[in-house]
GROMACS .gro file of C-alpha atoms in nm:
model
  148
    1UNK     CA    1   1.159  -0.945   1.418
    2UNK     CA    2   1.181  -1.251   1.144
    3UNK     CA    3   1.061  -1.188   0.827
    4UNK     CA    4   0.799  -1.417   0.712
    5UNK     CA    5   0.736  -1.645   0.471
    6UNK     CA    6   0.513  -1.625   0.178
    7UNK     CA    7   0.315  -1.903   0.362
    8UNK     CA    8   0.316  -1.738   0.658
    9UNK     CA    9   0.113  -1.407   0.536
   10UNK     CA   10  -0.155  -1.612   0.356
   11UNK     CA   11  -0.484  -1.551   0.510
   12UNK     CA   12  -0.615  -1.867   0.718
   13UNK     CA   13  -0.972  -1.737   0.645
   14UNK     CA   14  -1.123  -1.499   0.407
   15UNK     CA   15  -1.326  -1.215   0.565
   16UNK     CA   16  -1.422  -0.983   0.287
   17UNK     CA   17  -1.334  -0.988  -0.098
   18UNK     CA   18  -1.332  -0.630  -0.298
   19UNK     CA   19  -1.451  -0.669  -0.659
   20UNK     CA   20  -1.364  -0.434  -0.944
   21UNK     CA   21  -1.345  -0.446  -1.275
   22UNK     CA   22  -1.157  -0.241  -1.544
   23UNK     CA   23  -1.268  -0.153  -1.858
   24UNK     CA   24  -0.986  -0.047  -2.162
   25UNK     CA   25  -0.686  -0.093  -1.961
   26UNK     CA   26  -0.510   0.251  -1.853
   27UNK     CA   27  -0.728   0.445  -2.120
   28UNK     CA   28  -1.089   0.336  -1.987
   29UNK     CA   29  -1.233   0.339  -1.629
   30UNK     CA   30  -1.246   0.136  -1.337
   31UNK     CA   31  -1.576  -0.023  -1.127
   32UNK     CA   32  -1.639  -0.144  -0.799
   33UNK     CA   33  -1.876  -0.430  -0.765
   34UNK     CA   34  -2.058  -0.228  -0.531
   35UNK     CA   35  -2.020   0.100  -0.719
   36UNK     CA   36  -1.877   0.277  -0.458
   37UNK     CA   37  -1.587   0.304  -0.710
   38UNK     CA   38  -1.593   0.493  -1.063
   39UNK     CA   39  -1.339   0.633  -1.143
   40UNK     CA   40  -1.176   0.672  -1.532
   41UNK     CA   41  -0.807   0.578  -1.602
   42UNK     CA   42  -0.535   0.758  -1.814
   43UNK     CA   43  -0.171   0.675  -1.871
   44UNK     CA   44  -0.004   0.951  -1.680
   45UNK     CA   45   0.181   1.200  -1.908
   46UNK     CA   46   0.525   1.041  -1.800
   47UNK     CA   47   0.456   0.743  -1.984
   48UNK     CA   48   0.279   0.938  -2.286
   49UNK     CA   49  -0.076   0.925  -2.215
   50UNK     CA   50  -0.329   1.201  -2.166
   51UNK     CA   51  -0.348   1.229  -1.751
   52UNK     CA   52  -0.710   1.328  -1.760
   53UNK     CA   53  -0.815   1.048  -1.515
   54UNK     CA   54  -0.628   0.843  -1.222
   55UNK     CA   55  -0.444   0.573  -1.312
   56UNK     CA   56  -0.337   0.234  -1.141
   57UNK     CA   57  -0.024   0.375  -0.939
   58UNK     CA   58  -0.215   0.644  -0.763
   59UNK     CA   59  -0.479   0.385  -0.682
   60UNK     CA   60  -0.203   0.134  -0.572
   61UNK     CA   61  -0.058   0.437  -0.347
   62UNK     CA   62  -0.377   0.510  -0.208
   63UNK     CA   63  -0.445   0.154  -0.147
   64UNK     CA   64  -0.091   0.112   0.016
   65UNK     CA   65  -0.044   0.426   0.212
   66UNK     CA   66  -0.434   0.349   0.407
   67UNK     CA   67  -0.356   0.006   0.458
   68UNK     CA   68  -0.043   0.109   0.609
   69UNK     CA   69  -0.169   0.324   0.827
   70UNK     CA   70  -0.468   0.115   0.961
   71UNK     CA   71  -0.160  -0.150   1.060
   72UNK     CA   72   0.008   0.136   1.204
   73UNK     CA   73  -0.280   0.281   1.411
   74UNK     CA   74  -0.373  -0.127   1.516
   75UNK     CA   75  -0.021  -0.195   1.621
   76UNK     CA   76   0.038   0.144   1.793
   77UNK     CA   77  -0.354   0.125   2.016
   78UNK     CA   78  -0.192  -0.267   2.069
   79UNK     CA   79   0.064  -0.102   2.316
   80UNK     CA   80  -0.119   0.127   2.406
   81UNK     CA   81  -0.004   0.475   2.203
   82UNK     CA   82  -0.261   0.708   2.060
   83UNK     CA   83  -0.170   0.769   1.667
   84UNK     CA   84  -0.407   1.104   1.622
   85UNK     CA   85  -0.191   1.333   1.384
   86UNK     CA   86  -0.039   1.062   1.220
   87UNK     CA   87  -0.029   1.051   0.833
   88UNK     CA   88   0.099   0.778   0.623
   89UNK     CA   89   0.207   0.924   0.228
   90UNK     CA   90   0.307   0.637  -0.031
   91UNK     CA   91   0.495   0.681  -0.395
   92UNK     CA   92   0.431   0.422  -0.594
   93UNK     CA   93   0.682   0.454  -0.880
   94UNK     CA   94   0.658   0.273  -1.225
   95UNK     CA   95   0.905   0.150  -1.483
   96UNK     CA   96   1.081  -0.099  -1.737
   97UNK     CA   97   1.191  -0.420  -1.526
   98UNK     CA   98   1.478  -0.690  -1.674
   99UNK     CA   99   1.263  -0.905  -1.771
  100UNK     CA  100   1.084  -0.685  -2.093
  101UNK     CA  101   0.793  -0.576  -1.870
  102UNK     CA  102   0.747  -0.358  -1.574
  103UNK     CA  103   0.817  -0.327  -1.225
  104UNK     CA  104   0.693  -0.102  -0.961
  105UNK     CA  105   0.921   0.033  -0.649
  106UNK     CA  106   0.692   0.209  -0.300
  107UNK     CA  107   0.809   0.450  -0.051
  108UNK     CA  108   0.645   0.495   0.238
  109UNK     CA  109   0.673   0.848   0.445
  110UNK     CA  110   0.560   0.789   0.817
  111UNK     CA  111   0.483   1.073   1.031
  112UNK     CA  112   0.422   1.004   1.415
  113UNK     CA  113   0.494   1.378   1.557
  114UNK     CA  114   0.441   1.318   1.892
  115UNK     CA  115   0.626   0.981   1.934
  116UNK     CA  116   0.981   0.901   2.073
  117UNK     CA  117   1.177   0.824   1.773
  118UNK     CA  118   1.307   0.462   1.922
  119UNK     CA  119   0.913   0.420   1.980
  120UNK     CA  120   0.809   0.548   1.610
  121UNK     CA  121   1.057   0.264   1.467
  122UNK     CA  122   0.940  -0.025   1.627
  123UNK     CA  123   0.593   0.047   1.569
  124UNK     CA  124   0.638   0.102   1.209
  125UNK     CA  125   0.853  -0.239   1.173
  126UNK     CA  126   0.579  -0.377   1.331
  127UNK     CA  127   0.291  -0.258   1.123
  128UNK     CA  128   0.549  -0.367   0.797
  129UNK     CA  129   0.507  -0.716   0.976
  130UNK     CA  130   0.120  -0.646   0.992
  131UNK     CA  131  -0.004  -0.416   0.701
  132UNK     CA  132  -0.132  -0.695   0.378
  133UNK     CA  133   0.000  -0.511   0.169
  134UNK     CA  134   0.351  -0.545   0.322
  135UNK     CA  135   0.314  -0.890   0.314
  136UNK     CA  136   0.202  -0.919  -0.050
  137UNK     CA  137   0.459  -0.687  -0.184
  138UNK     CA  138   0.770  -0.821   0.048
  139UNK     CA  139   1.001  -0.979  -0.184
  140UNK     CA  140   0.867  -0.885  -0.472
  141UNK     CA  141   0.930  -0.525  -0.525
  142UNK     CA  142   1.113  -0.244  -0.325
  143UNK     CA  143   0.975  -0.089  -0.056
  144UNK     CA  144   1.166   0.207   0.157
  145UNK     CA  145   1.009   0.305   0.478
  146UNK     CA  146   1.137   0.631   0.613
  147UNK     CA  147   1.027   0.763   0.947
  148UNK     CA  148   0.967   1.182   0.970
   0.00000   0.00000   0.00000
């Protein structure tokens, strides 16, 4: 499969928009327009904060790993394969870029226990092709997909 261009995985037509809205940065808390979402943030203890809330990795992962997984599940019922038991687990690491700020690397841990392995693959290239969040982090930051 070709990998896309940045024009290529821009939406054609906006269907929803999520709103939220932080409040102090790492060391505050986080809102959801509809308030679905309130959750407080703490620098993690790795990067000499507190850790007595979530912080913006752990949302990213979550973010990631569901979206994932919902391209996954799409591409997989596409051709017909039936993804119960399948998990998708994302890593989203931080640290200090080239550049004086910060970067952020993702891997992705597919399970799809009771797929052929040559199956598993091209489904999960697929739903790279497919997931947005694929397509917004391609070329930008490293993401390793391994298949278990």
């Amino acid at each position: 499969m070709t990998e896309a261009t940045a024009a290529d995985t821009r939406p054609t037509k906006i269907m929803y928009v999520a709103e939220a809205t932080a409040h102090g940065g790492r060391d505050g808390h986080v809102t959801s327009q509809d308030g679905r979402i309130q959750l407080k943030v703490a620098m993690p203890p790795e990067l000499g904060g507190h850790g007595d809330g979530t912080n913006p990795e752990q949302l990213f992962a979550a973010g990631y790993s569901s979206c994932f997984h919902n391209a996954l599940i799409l591409v997989g019922n596409r051709e017909g394969y039936d993804l119960t038991g399948s998990t998708v687990a994302a890593k989203v690491g931080i640290g200090p870029n080239k550049h004086r700020g910060y970067g952020l690397a993702v891997a992705l841990s597919v399970s799809l226990p009771v797929l052929d392995p040559e199956v598993a693959a091209r489904l999960v290239d697929a739903a790279h092709e497919v997931c947005p969040y694929s397509n917004a982090t391609r070329g930008n930051i490293d993401v390793t997909i391994v298949l278990g």
